[in-house]
Tab-separated table of C-alpha atoms and ligand atoms in Angstrom:
chain	number	residue	atom	x	y	z
A	1	MET	CA	27.130	-38.069	9.922
A	2	THR	CA	28.263	-37.221	6.077
A	3	ALA	CA	27.858	-34.055	4.990
A	4	ASN	CA	26.074	-33.654	1.620
A	5	PRO	CA	28.619	-32.357	-0.620
A	6	GLN	CA	27.617	-28.957	-2.000
A	7	PRO	CA	27.250	-29.014	-5.674
A	8	ALA	CA	29.450	-27.549	-8.137
A	9	PRO	CA	28.301	-24.198	-9.724
A	10	PHE	CA	28.921	-23.483	-13.327
A	11	ARG	CA	31.819	-21.176	-13.201
A	12	PRO	CA	32.171	-20.292	-17.086
A	13	ALA	CA	35.335	-19.164	-18.101
A	14	THR	CA	36.935	-17.421	-21.585
A	15	THR	CA	40.831	-17.199	-20.798
A	16	ILE	CA	41.651	-18.648	-24.620
A	17	LEU	CA	40.561	-15.178	-25.904
A	18	GLU	CA	43.756	-14.199	-24.106
A	19	LEU	CA	46.052	-15.636	-26.548
A	20	GLY	CA	44.442	-13.573	-29.613
A	21	ASP	CA	42.867	-14.713	-32.612
A	22	SER	CA	46.066	-16.003	-34.251
A	23	PHE	CA	45.353	-19.104	-32.021
A	24	TYR	CA	42.322	-20.011	-33.181
A	25	ASP	CA	39.402	-19.473	-36.031
A	26	ALA	CA	35.770	-19.206	-35.222
A	27	VAL	CA	33.932	-21.615	-36.491
A	28	GLU	CA	30.174	-23.172	-36.476
A	29	SER	CA	28.761	-26.802	-36.037
A	30	ALA	CA	27.358	-28.648	-38.953
A	31	PRO	CA	23.870	-28.823	-38.892
A	32	PHE	CA	22.958	-32.431	-37.901
A	33	PRO	CA	19.642	-33.719	-39.299
A	34	GLN	CA	18.858	-35.355	-35.923
A	35	ALA	CA	20.301	-35.356	-32.673
A	36	ILE	CA	19.611	-38.634	-30.245
A	37	LEU	CA	21.242	-38.662	-27.115
A	38	ARG	CA	23.118	-41.564	-26.689
A	39	PHE	CA	25.013	-41.084	-23.035
A	40	ARG	CA	25.226	-38.297	-20.948
A	41	ASN	CA	28.039	-38.025	-18.161
A	42	ASP	CA	26.272	-36.854	-15.398
A	43	ARG	CA	29.153	-37.570	-13.270
A	44	ALA	CA	31.217	-35.710	-14.867
A	45	ALA	CA	28.846	-32.822	-15.682
A	46	ALA	CA	28.449	-32.566	-11.662
A	47	SER	CA	31.939	-31.502	-11.555
A	48	ILE	CA	31.423	-28.375	-13.667
A	49	GLY	CA	27.977	-27.603	-12.506
A	50	LEU	CA	25.821	-28.872	-15.632
A	51	ASP	CA	24.398	-32.477	-14.222
A	52	GLY	CA	21.119	-30.108	-13.712
A	53	LEU	CA	20.796	-29.497	-17.567
A	54	ASP	CA	17.443	-31.545	-18.506
A	55	ASP	CA	17.944	-33.758	-21.975
A	56	ALA	CA	16.209	-30.764	-24.276
A	57	SER	CA	18.701	-28.119	-22.910
A	58	TRP	CA	21.758	-30.833	-23.123
A	59	VAL	CA	21.321	-31.247	-26.616
A	60	GLN	CA	21.098	-27.671	-27.388
A	61	HIS	CA	24.155	-27.212	-26.005
A	62	PHE	CA	26.153	-30.664	-26.902
A	63	ALA	CA	24.596	-31.358	-30.464
A	64	ARG	CA	23.279	-27.886	-32.120
A	65	PHE	CA	26.103	-26.092	-29.474
A	66	VAL	CA	24.037	-23.224	-28.323
A	67	PRO	CA	26.904	-21.112	-26.505
A	68	LEU	CA	26.927	-21.849	-22.496
A	69	PRO	CA	25.920	-18.511	-20.812
A	70	ASP	CA	29.148	-15.945	-20.094
A	71	SER	CA	31.344	-19.331	-21.695
A	72	LEU	CA	32.985	-18.671	-25.612
A	73	PRO	CA	30.221	-16.750	-27.777
A	74	GLN	CA	31.404	-19.032	-30.578
A	75	PRO	CA	33.157	-22.257	-30.980
A	76	LEU	CA	36.947	-22.224	-32.102
A	77	ALA	CA	38.831	-24.278	-34.107
A	78	LEU	CA	42.268	-24.664	-32.267
A	79	ARG	CA	45.401	-24.091	-34.708
A	80	TYR	CA	48.294	-26.726	-34.130
A	81	HIS	CA	50.966	-28.437	-35.970
A	82	GLY	CA	52.266	-31.815	-34.724
A	83	HIS	CA	54.448	-34.740	-35.565
A	84	GLN	CA	52.672	-37.749	-36.822
A	85	PHE	CA	54.610	-40.747	-36.601
A	86	ARG	CA	57.946	-38.501	-36.462
A	87	VAL	CA	56.912	-36.945	-39.544
A	88	TYR	CA	56.069	-33.421	-39.155
A	89	ASN	CA	52.907	-32.207	-40.200
A	90	PRO	CA	52.248	-28.495	-40.628
A	91	GLU	CA	48.796	-28.935	-42.128
A	92	ILE	CA	47.106	-30.282	-38.722
A	93	GLY	CA	44.446	-28.283	-36.682
A	94	ASP	CA	40.965	-29.178	-35.169
A	95	GLY	CA	39.724	-30.427	-38.578
A	96	ARG	CA	36.451	-31.909	-36.890
A	97	GLY	CA	36.531	-30.539	-33.817
A	98	PHE	CA	36.541	-26.899	-31.515
A	99	LEU	CA	36.477	-25.546	-28.439
A	100	PHE	CA	33.226	-25.119	-27.293
A	101	ALA	CA	33.558	-23.894	-24.229
A	102	GLN	CA	35.785	-22.803	-20.850
A	103	MET	CA	35.205	-23.170	-17.436
A	104	TYR	CA	36.198	-24.123	-13.936
A	105	ASP	CA	35.582	-27.243	-12.299
A	106	ASP	CA	35.170	-28.397	-8.704
A	107	ARG	CA	38.767	-28.567	-8.004
A	108	GLY	CA	39.106	-24.701	-9.264
A	109	ARG	CA	41.015	-26.312	-12.426
A	110	LEU	CA	40.340	-24.427	-15.928
A	111	MET	CA	38.823	-26.834	-18.016
A	112	ASP	CA	37.876	-26.897	-21.645
A	113	LEU	CA	34.730	-28.564	-23.267
A	114	GLY	CA	36.039	-29.818	-26.737
A	115	THR	CA	33.978	-31.731	-29.841
A	116	LYS	CA	34.973	-34.420	-32.127
A	117	GLY	CA	32.974	-34.926	-34.940
A	118	SER	CA	31.356	-31.321	-35.011
A	119	GLY	CA	31.691	-30.953	-38.484
A	120	ARG	CA	34.315	-29.443	-41.318
A	121	THR	CA	36.744	-26.515	-40.178
A	122	PRO	CA	39.192	-24.661	-41.917
A	123	TRP	CA	41.751	-27.648	-40.862
A	124	SER	CA	39.665	-30.279	-42.187
A	125	ARG	CA	41.630	-31.255	-45.001
A	126	PHE	CA	39.963	-33.715	-47.404
A	127	GLY	CA	38.136	-35.269	-43.866
A	128	ASP	CA	34.460	-34.801	-43.541
A	129	GLY	CA	34.983	-33.477	-39.719
A	130	ARG	CA	32.716	-36.187	-38.541
A	131	LEU	CA	33.178	-39.094	-35.642
A	132	THR	CA	31.625	-42.302	-36.020
A	133	LEU	CA	29.170	-43.753	-33.508
A	134	LYS	CA	31.392	-46.524	-33.224
A	135	GLY	CA	34.479	-44.105	-32.986
A	136	GLY	CA	32.352	-42.286	-30.260
A	137	VAL	CA	31.467	-45.534	-28.044
A	138	ARG	CA	35.118	-46.583	-28.106
A	139	GLU	CA	36.124	-43.311	-26.625
A	140	ILE	CA	33.662	-43.437	-23.663
A	141	LEU	CA	34.987	-47.065	-22.684
A	142	ALA	CA	38.263	-45.813	-23.175
A	143	THR	CA	37.564	-42.983	-21.047
A	144	GLU	CA	35.628	-44.852	-17.978
A	145	MET	CA	38.159	-47.313	-17.682
A	146	LEU	CA	41.388	-45.550	-17.695
A	147	GLU	CA	39.254	-43.167	-15.169
A	148	ALA	CA	38.628	-46.298	-12.886
A	149	LEU	CA	42.046	-47.160	-13.014
A	150	GLY	CA	43.432	-44.329	-12.101
A	151	VAL	CA	44.610	-42.581	-14.917
A	152	ASN	CA	44.695	-38.721	-15.760
A	153	THR	CA	42.487	-38.630	-18.562
A	154	SER	CA	39.859	-36.583	-20.565
A	155	ARG	CA	36.325	-37.453	-19.799
A	156	THR	CA	33.796	-38.107	-22.117
A	157	LEU	CA	31.248	-35.738	-21.657
A	158	SER	CA	28.494	-36.228	-23.861
A	159	LEU	CA	27.788	-38.564	-27.394
A	160	ILE	CA	24.886	-37.712	-29.437
A	161	GLU	CA	23.911	-39.853	-32.516
A	162	THR	CA	23.674	-37.145	-35.512
A	163	GLY	CA	21.482	-39.122	-38.248
A	164	GLU	CA	24.288	-39.201	-40.756
A	165	ALA	CA	25.503	-42.034	-42.461
A	166	LEU	CA	29.517	-41.756	-42.914
A	167	GLU	CA	32.106	-43.435	-45.447
A	168	ARG	CA	35.073	-45.073	-43.499
A	169	ASN	CA	37.537	-47.776	-45.053
A	170	ASP	CA	38.301	-48.834	-41.347
A	171	GLU	CA	34.600	-49.533	-40.369
A	172	PRO	CA	32.286	-51.533	-42.536
A	173	SER	CA	30.134	-48.314	-44.387
A	174	PRO	CA	27.679	-46.672	-44.252
A	175	THR	CA	28.362	-46.102	-40.777
A	176	ARG	CA	26.683	-44.348	-38.049
A	177	GLY	CA	27.646	-40.762	-37.178
A	178	ALA	CA	28.054	-39.173	-34.093
A	179	VAL	CA	29.199	-35.815	-31.945
A	180	MET	CA	30.938	-36.391	-28.998
A	181	VAL	CA	31.864	-33.647	-26.188
A	182	ARG	CA	34.842	-34.424	-23.867
A	183	LEU	CA	36.003	-32.639	-20.741
A	184	ASN	CA	39.733	-31.890	-20.600
A	185	HIS	CA	42.025	-29.952	-18.595
A	186	GLY	CA	42.791	-27.606	-21.280
A	187	HIS	CA	43.762	-28.540	-25.263
A	188	ILE	CA	47.346	-26.834	-25.406
A	189	ARG	CA	49.209	-29.690	-27.099
A	190	ILE	CA	52.878	-29.912	-27.731
A	191	GLY	CA	51.746	-29.032	-31.564
A	192	THR	CA	50.535	-25.331	-30.396
A	193	PHE	CA	54.017	-24.728	-29.413
A	194	GLN	CA	55.163	-26.418	-32.805
A	195	ARG	CA	53.323	-24.396	-34.508
A	196	LEU	CA	54.606	-21.200	-33.415
A	197	ALA	CA	58.365	-22.031	-33.347
A	198	HIS	CA	57.915	-23.353	-37.034
A	199	LEU	CA	56.206	-19.854	-37.749
A	200	ARG	CA	58.836	-18.185	-35.619
A	201	ASP	CA	56.521	-16.434	-33.921
A	202	GLU	CA	58.681	-15.896	-30.629
A	203	ASP	CA	56.250	-13.294	-29.039
A	204	GLY	CA	53.585	-16.193	-29.537
A	205	LEU	CA	55.630	-18.703	-27.950
A	206	ARG	CA	56.055	-16.529	-25.018
A	207	THR	CA	52.719	-15.565	-25.269
A	208	LEU	CA	51.749	-19.260	-24.885
A	209	THR	CA	54.371	-20.359	-22.263
A	210	ASP	CA	53.340	-17.519	-19.969
A	211	TYR	CA	49.142	-18.441	-20.404
A	212	VAL	CA	50.046	-22.186	-19.835
A	213	LEU	CA	52.119	-21.705	-16.576
A	214	ARG	CA	49.499	-19.532	-15.188
A	215	HIS	CA	46.415	-21.115	-15.851
A	216	TYR	CA	47.108	-24.617	-15.592
A	217	PHE	CA	50.462	-24.855	-13.313
A	218	GLY	CA	49.626	-21.446	-10.916
A	219	ASP	CA	52.869	-20.600	-11.865
A	220	PRO	CA	53.808	-16.798	-12.504
A	221	GLY	CA	56.651	-17.404	-14.801
A	222	GLY	CA	59.048	-15.115	-15.225
A	223	LEU	CA	62.322	-15.337	-17.003
A	224	ASP	CA	63.261	-18.821	-17.138
A	225	GLY	CA	59.281	-19.300	-17.587
A	226	PRO	CA	60.133	-21.905	-20.724
A	227	VAL	CA	62.316	-24.046	-18.513
A	228	ARG	CA	59.467	-24.181	-15.685
A	229	LEU	CA	57.039	-25.134	-18.445
A	230	LEU	CA	59.157	-27.930	-19.907
A	231	ASP	CA	59.591	-29.278	-16.343
A	232	HIS	CA	55.698	-28.984	-15.533
A	233	VAL	CA	55.589	-30.912	-18.797
A	234	VAL	CA	58.140	-33.667	-18.192
A	235	ARG	CA	56.502	-34.400	-14.676
A	236	GLY	CA	52.992	-34.612	-15.942
A	237	THR	CA	53.694	-36.716	-19.179
A	238	ALA	CA	56.390	-38.936	-17.144
A	239	THR	CA	53.616	-39.807	-14.536
A	240	LEU	CA	50.971	-40.303	-17.546
A	241	SER	CA	53.154	-42.675	-19.303
A	242	ALA	CA	53.498	-44.680	-15.923
A	243	GLN	CA	49.909	-44.743	-15.491
A	244	PHE	CA	49.715	-46.072	-19.025
A	245	MET	CA	52.038	-49.042	-18.204
A	246	ALA	CA	50.234	-49.939	-14.734
A	247	ALA	CA	47.068	-49.875	-16.738
A	248	GLY	CA	48.081	-52.201	-19.639
A	249	PHE	CA	46.962	-49.247	-21.662
A	250	VAL	CA	48.009	-48.941	-25.492
A	251	HIS	CA	46.895	-44.991	-26.605
A	252	GLY	CA	47.784	-46.076	-30.043
A	253	VAL	CA	48.315	-42.498	-31.525
A	254	LEU	CA	51.064	-40.659	-29.345
A	255	ASN	CA	51.553	-37.743	-32.080
A	256	SER	CA	52.899	-34.784	-30.380
A	257	ASP	CA	49.573	-33.034	-31.851
A	258	ASN	CA	47.740	-35.613	-29.175
A	259	ILE	CA	50.053	-34.953	-25.988
A	260	ASN	CA	48.277	-32.331	-23.572
A	261	VAL	CA	50.979	-30.259	-21.903
A	262	THR	CA	48.924	-30.551	-18.737
A	263	GLY	CA	49.540	-34.263	-19.057
A	264	GLU	CA	46.145	-35.270	-19.339
A	265	SER	CA	45.657	-38.009	-21.628
A	266	PHE	CA	42.910	-37.505	-24.585
A	267	ASP	CA	42.181	-38.543	-27.993
A	268	TYR	CA	41.271	-41.786	-28.167
A	269	GLY	CA	41.370	-43.770	-31.801
A	270	PRO	CA	42.315	-47.136	-32.202
A	271	TRP	CA	43.557	-47.391	-28.427
A	272	ARG	CA	43.391	-51.196	-26.821
A	273	PHE	CA	44.078	-52.647	-23.317
A	274	ASN	CA	47.030	-55.426	-23.804
A	275	PRO	CA	45.845	-58.515	-22.674
A	276	THR	CA	49.472	-59.658	-21.147
A	277	TRP	CA	52.597	-57.600	-20.426
A	278	ALA	CA	53.886	-58.047	-24.094
A	279	PRO	CA	55.704	-54.898	-25.010
A	280	ASP	CA	55.489	-55.234	-28.658
A	281	PHE	CA	51.854	-55.004	-28.364
A	282	THR	CA	50.351	-52.435	-30.474
A	283	ALA	CA	46.813	-50.775	-31.232
A	284	ALA	CA	46.788	-49.060	-34.554
A	285	TYR	CA	46.833	-51.407	-37.362
A	286	PHE	CA	48.409	-48.649	-39.119
A	287	ASP	CA	51.306	-48.821	-36.507
A	288	HIS	CA	53.693	-50.987	-38.904
A	289	ALA	CA	56.562	-50.319	-37.470
A	290	GLY	CA	55.161	-50.793	-33.543
A	291	LEU	CA	56.421	-47.114	-33.006
A	292	TYR	CA	53.637	-46.504	-30.250
A	293	ALA	CA	53.604	-50.503	-29.117
A	294	PHE	CA	53.005	-50.852	-25.172
A	295	GLY	CA	56.820	-50.854	-24.027
A	296	ARG	CA	57.630	-48.053	-26.178
A	297	GLN	CA	55.064	-45.559	-25.008
A	298	PRO	CA	57.211	-44.196	-22.266
A	299	GLU	CA	60.117	-43.309	-25.084
A	300	ALA	CA	57.769	-41.891	-27.588
A	301	ILE	CA	56.127	-39.332	-25.229
A	302	HIS	CA	59.679	-38.538	-24.209
A	303	TRP	CA	60.217	-37.735	-28.012
A	304	ASP	CA	57.290	-35.648	-28.223
A	305	VAL	CA	58.242	-33.593	-24.916
A	306	MET	CA	61.682	-33.491	-26.807
A	307	GLN	CA	59.902	-31.574	-29.563
A	308	LEU	CA	58.425	-29.337	-27.048
A	309	ALA	CA	61.665	-28.471	-26.082
A	310	VAL	CA	63.180	-28.138	-29.319
A	311	SER	CA	60.510	-25.184	-30.184
A	312	LEU	CA	60.920	-23.601	-26.618
A	313	ARG	CA	64.886	-23.324	-27.930
A	314	LEU	CA	63.518	-20.254	-29.981
A	315	ILE	CA	62.658	-18.179	-26.736
A	316	SER	CA	65.495	-20.169	-24.032
A	317	PRO	CA	68.985	-21.182	-23.673
A	318	ALA	CA	69.213	-24.592	-24.859
A	319	GLU	CA	71.475	-25.987	-21.636
A	320	PRO	CA	68.592	-25.775	-18.874
A	321	LEU	CA	66.083	-27.239	-21.010
A	322	ILE	CA	68.207	-30.404	-22.069
A	323	ALA	CA	68.584	-30.553	-18.197
A	324	VAL	CA	65.147	-30.986	-17.579
A	325	LEU	CA	64.526	-32.989	-20.326
A	326	ASP	CA	66.936	-35.467	-18.860
A	327	SER	CA	65.113	-35.616	-15.955
A	328	PHE	CA	62.218	-37.415	-17.877
A	329	GLY	CA	63.509	-40.759	-16.498
A	330	ASP	CA	63.856	-39.763	-12.560
A	331	HIS	CA	60.015	-38.782	-12.741
A	332	TYR	CA	59.130	-42.146	-14.652
A	333	GLN	CA	60.674	-44.592	-12.244
A	334	PRO	CA	59.125	-43.371	-8.952
A	335	ALA	CA	55.886	-42.767	-10.919
A	336	VAL	CA	55.663	-45.986	-12.355
A	337	THR	CA	56.126	-47.657	-8.763
A	338	ASP	CA	53.491	-45.417	-7.549
A	339	ALA	CA	51.206	-46.711	-10.413
A	340	ILE	CA	51.730	-50.505	-9.815
A	341	LEU	CA	51.405	-50.297	-5.941
A	342	TRP	CA	48.196	-48.587	-6.310
A	343	ARG	CA	46.817	-50.974	-8.542
A	344	LEU	CA	48.250	-53.793	-6.101
A	345	GLY	CA	46.325	-52.048	-3.736
A	346	VAL	CA	49.065	-51.794	-1.232
A	347	ARG	CA	50.802	-48.329	0.682
A	348	PRO	CA	54.430	-47.406	-0.472
A	349	ARG	CA	57.064	-48.708	2.175
A	350	ASN	CA	60.413	-47.083	0.959
A	351	GLN	CA	62.305	-46.581	-2.465
A	352	SER	CA	64.399	-49.169	-2.287
A	353	GLU	CA	61.974	-52.069	-1.164
A	354	ASP	CA	59.586	-50.357	-3.644
A	355	ARG	CA	62.095	-50.212	-6.579
A	356	ALA	CA	62.793	-53.812	-6.095
A	357	LEU	CA	59.205	-55.357	-6.087
A	358	ILE	CA	58.431	-53.362	-9.433
A	359	GLN	CA	61.795	-55.275	-10.817
A	360	ALA	CA	60.289	-58.293	-9.590
A	361	ILE	CA	56.873	-58.073	-11.086
A	362	GLU	CA	57.235	-56.308	-14.341
A	363	PRO	CA	59.850	-59.368	-16.018
A	364	ALA	CA	57.584	-61.687	-14.241
A	365	LEU	CA	54.696	-60.389	-16.207
A	366	ARG	CA	56.572	-59.645	-19.580
A	367	GLY	CA	57.692	-63.382	-19.700
A	368	SER	CA	54.445	-65.068	-19.047
A	369	ASP	CA	51.203	-65.018	-20.729
A	370	THR	CA	49.771	-63.898	-17.487
A	371	SER	CA	46.638	-61.768	-18.127
A	372	ILE	CA	47.241	-58.336	-16.427
A	373	ASP	CA	43.981	-57.790	-15.270
A	374	ARG	CA	43.633	-60.930	-13.538
A	375	PHE	CA	46.650	-60.470	-11.857
A	376	PHE	CA	45.938	-57.438	-10.368
A	377	GLN	CA	42.350	-58.525	-9.505
A	378	ALA	CA	43.622	-61.765	-7.636
A	379	SER	CA	46.810	-59.734	-5.856
A	380	PHE	CA	44.729	-56.517	-5.016
A	381	GLY	CA	45.487	-55.834	-0.997
A	382	GLY	CA	49.188	-57.438	-1.192
A	383	ALA	CA	48.708	-61.077	-1.677
A	384	ILE	CA	50.283	-62.916	-5.057
A	385	PRO	CA	47.756	-66.206	-4.992
A	386	THR	CA	50.107	-68.992	-5.487
A	387	HIS	CA	48.603	-70.249	-8.825
A	388	PHE	CA	50.568	-67.654	-10.570
A	389	GLY	CA	53.256	-69.856	-10.632
A	390	ALA	CA	57.145	-69.873	-10.091
A	391	GLU	CA	58.254	-66.761	-11.947
A	392	PHE	CA	56.214	-64.763	-9.095
A	393	ASP	CA	57.945	-66.209	-6.246
A	394	GLU	CA	60.429	-63.518	-5.761
A	395	ALA	CA	57.637	-61.030	-6.360
A	396	ARG	CA	55.229	-62.581	-3.876
A	397	ALA	CA	58.117	-62.916	-1.236
A	398	LEU	CA	58.426	-59.067	-1.849
A	399	LEU	CA	55.342	-57.959	-1.732
A	400	ALA	CA	54.485	-60.091	1.445
A	401	PRO	CA	55.492	-56.928	3.975
A	402	TYR	CA	53.141	-54.565	2.195
A	403	VAL	CA	49.955	-53.088	3.901
A	404	ALA	CA	46.978	-52.764	2.091
A	405	ARG	CA	46.081	-49.532	1.199
A	406	LYS	CA	41.969	-50.587	0.864
A	407	ALA	CA	40.183	-53.413	2.130
A	408	ARG	CA	38.630	-55.859	-0.082
A	409	ASP	CA	35.314	-55.170	0.975
A	410	HIS	CA	33.695	-53.823	-2.016
A	411	ALA	CA	31.025	-56.144	-3.803
A	412	TYR	CA	33.205	-56.370	-6.890
A	413	TRP	CA	36.123	-58.290	-5.246
A	414	GLN	CA	33.557	-61.373	-5.175
A	415	ALA	CA	33.382	-61.526	-8.958
A	416	ASP	CA	35.488	-64.342	-10.678
A	417	ALA	CA	36.774	-62.385	-13.580
A	418	PRO	CA	38.216	-58.600	-13.657
A	419	CYS	CA	36.953	-55.928	-15.081
A	420	SER	CA	38.660	-55.999	-18.569
A	421	MET	CA	38.475	-53.597	-21.393
A	422	LEU	CA	39.846	-56.051	-24.091
A	423	ILE	CA	38.687	-56.056	-27.615
A	424	ASP	CA	36.630	-58.739	-27.919
A	425	GLU	CA	34.060	-57.212	-25.514
A	426	VAL	CA	34.713	-53.557	-27.285
A	427	GLU	CA	33.515	-55.346	-30.409
A	428	SER	CA	30.707	-57.140	-28.947
A	429	ILE	CA	29.328	-53.735	-27.273
A	430	TRP	CA	29.347	-52.208	-30.408
A	431	ALA	CA	27.944	-55.338	-32.121
A	432	ASP	CA	24.674	-55.582	-30.204
A	433	ILE	CA	24.302	-51.688	-31.283
A	434	ALA	CA	25.080	-51.937	-34.632
A	435	GLU	CA	22.805	-55.082	-35.259
A	436	ARG	CA	20.145	-54.209	-32.884
A	437	ASP	CA	20.657	-50.554	-31.545
A	438	ASP	CA	20.688	-52.572	-28.143
A	439	TRP	CA	22.562	-50.377	-25.564
A	440	THR	CA	22.078	-52.723	-22.770
A	441	ALA	CA	25.507	-53.821	-22.655
A	442	LEU	CA	26.981	-50.279	-23.030
A	443	ASN	CA	25.487	-48.875	-20.166
A	444	ALA	CA	25.418	-52.151	-18.079
A	445	LYS	CA	29.971	-51.764	-18.653
A	446	ILE	CA	29.647	-48.354	-17.717
A	447	LEU	CA	28.037	-49.130	-14.557
A	448	ALA	CA	30.358	-52.032	-13.825
A	449	ILE	CA	33.682	-50.152	-14.257
A	450	ARG	CA	32.506	-46.991	-12.348
A	451	ASP	CA	32.112	-49.878	-9.641
A	452	PHE	CA	35.603	-51.177	-10.470
A	453	GLY	CA	36.812	-47.528	-10.128
A	454	ALA	CA	35.279	-47.401	-6.510
A	455	ALA	CA	36.795	-50.510	-5.659
A	456	LEU	CA	40.306	-49.700	-6.503
A	457	GLY	CA	40.256	-46.360	-5.906
A	458	ASP	CA	40.238	-44.396	-2.408
B	1	AMP	P1	43.939	-37.622	-35.088
B	1	AMP	O1	45.018	-38.640	-35.357
B	1	AMP	O2	42.679	-38.053	-34.546
B	1	AMP	O3	44.857	-37.341	-33.517
B	1	AMP	O4	43.698	-36.658	-35.924
B	1	AMP	C1	44.698	-35.865	-36.683
B	1	AMP	C2	44.509	-34.678	-36.988
B	1	AMP	O5	43.377	-34.853	-38.726
B	1	AMP	C3	43.802	-33.928	-36.765
B	1	AMP	O6	43.943	-32.338	-37.421
B	1	AMP	C4	42.345	-33.946	-36.892
B	1	AMP	O7	41.389	-32.756	-36.798
B	1	AMP	C5	42.276	-34.373	-38.672
B	1	AMP	N1	41.057	-35.507	-38.677
B	1	AMP	C6	40.914	-36.772	-38.379
B	1	AMP	N2	39.695	-37.252	-38.916
B	1	AMP	C7	39.149	-36.115	-39.736
B	1	AMP	C8	37.748	-36.171	-40.228
B	1	AMP	N3	36.955	-37.174	-40.459
B	1	AMP	N4	37.798	-35.295	-40.865
B	1	AMP	C9	38.410	-34.100	-40.729
B	1	AMP	N5	39.579	-33.935	-40.017
B	1	AMP	C10	40.139	-35.225	-39.519
B	2	MG	MG1	44.132	-35.779	-31.952
């Protein structure tokens, strides 16, 4: 007998207001000419008790931004700075989004609904405050695929087309506009701390440190609060870096304003999945130096976390911060092992065998043009097929004693081709929408990804 899980109730929160109004600006959403519902994520909505909304109320909340009962009375554009491609920029902040609502989810975690493309704010600079429909579709695909692959990611809750025509230099223009809502475990970025350090606001840094420790880590803080905070962030981001690698994912823009202190990945622009384990593979066309290339992501994220340590230096002695910062690699190594074993569908054995296995797999993948997705698809459950060639011999032998974590009994495993999310497919899904307003491929892909996730997951 299986009990029906209790539906989560909607449990609103307004904790951000504790920080005070020097952390944000009250704003309004743009008055969009139309509101055509394109995607509602009922699975994500169920986790916060909002799956019961009918479509009309959904649009009222997620395109017109009528406040949710007892959550924030007005949207707040959050203030932050950040290093963009290693250059400090004190002029960013929520320029095309805002924090719309807060609530607790079915696991008791404090969550945010944040927007993308909801209109101009004091931080828009020369931007129009808008999101292209294509950008929104791409964010749905990234988040669904990452969730299936076990990556700690934000989820795309809603995408609504706005009827506006936008001019962009990286898309054929005019292009269709949209407004998106994402469900995040907070929107406090490394850049939120950097801004306070830049302003030499020590009280603000202490307030924010305590806030994050309390609400996101259930940690009472205290005198060594900054060090404890850094430790949580190091662990979370090291794990995230490892998950990106095992997923074959390239985020594209790992700027410090895009790094959430909870270690949850978010804000997907020019992302790509890597077809092979090529370390130099980049996602963003403007990343000429390959700063955020596939193989450099752990180092890039560690660099961002170092900027958090620099900010916390104002309210903490340096030595313990440096020690914590140096532990990034110690957390990354086991996390990458866990993530790869998980994707292989096997249970860990012991540290040294697990490490040896990963050290055999990684160079074999790197040295060949083997498809990452095909490799994991074929080997799920613990056997690397012989057609992967001699470069996998060592890995094949080392993997043999491992026990499957999950049987290959889901219908997904009957498919010949793995569920992938490579750029050609992303472009083809978008082309159907752009050329014929045909959403079938997108909707079918979302179902296929969720099937894939069910086949992989516990
Ligand atoms: P991103 O690289 O997407 O994380 O964005 C970096 C900064 O640029 C943030 O402050 C964004 O809010 C801002 N931004 C990006 N696109 C726009 C836009 N179309 N209008 C206004 N601000 C934008
Ligand atoms: Mg951003």
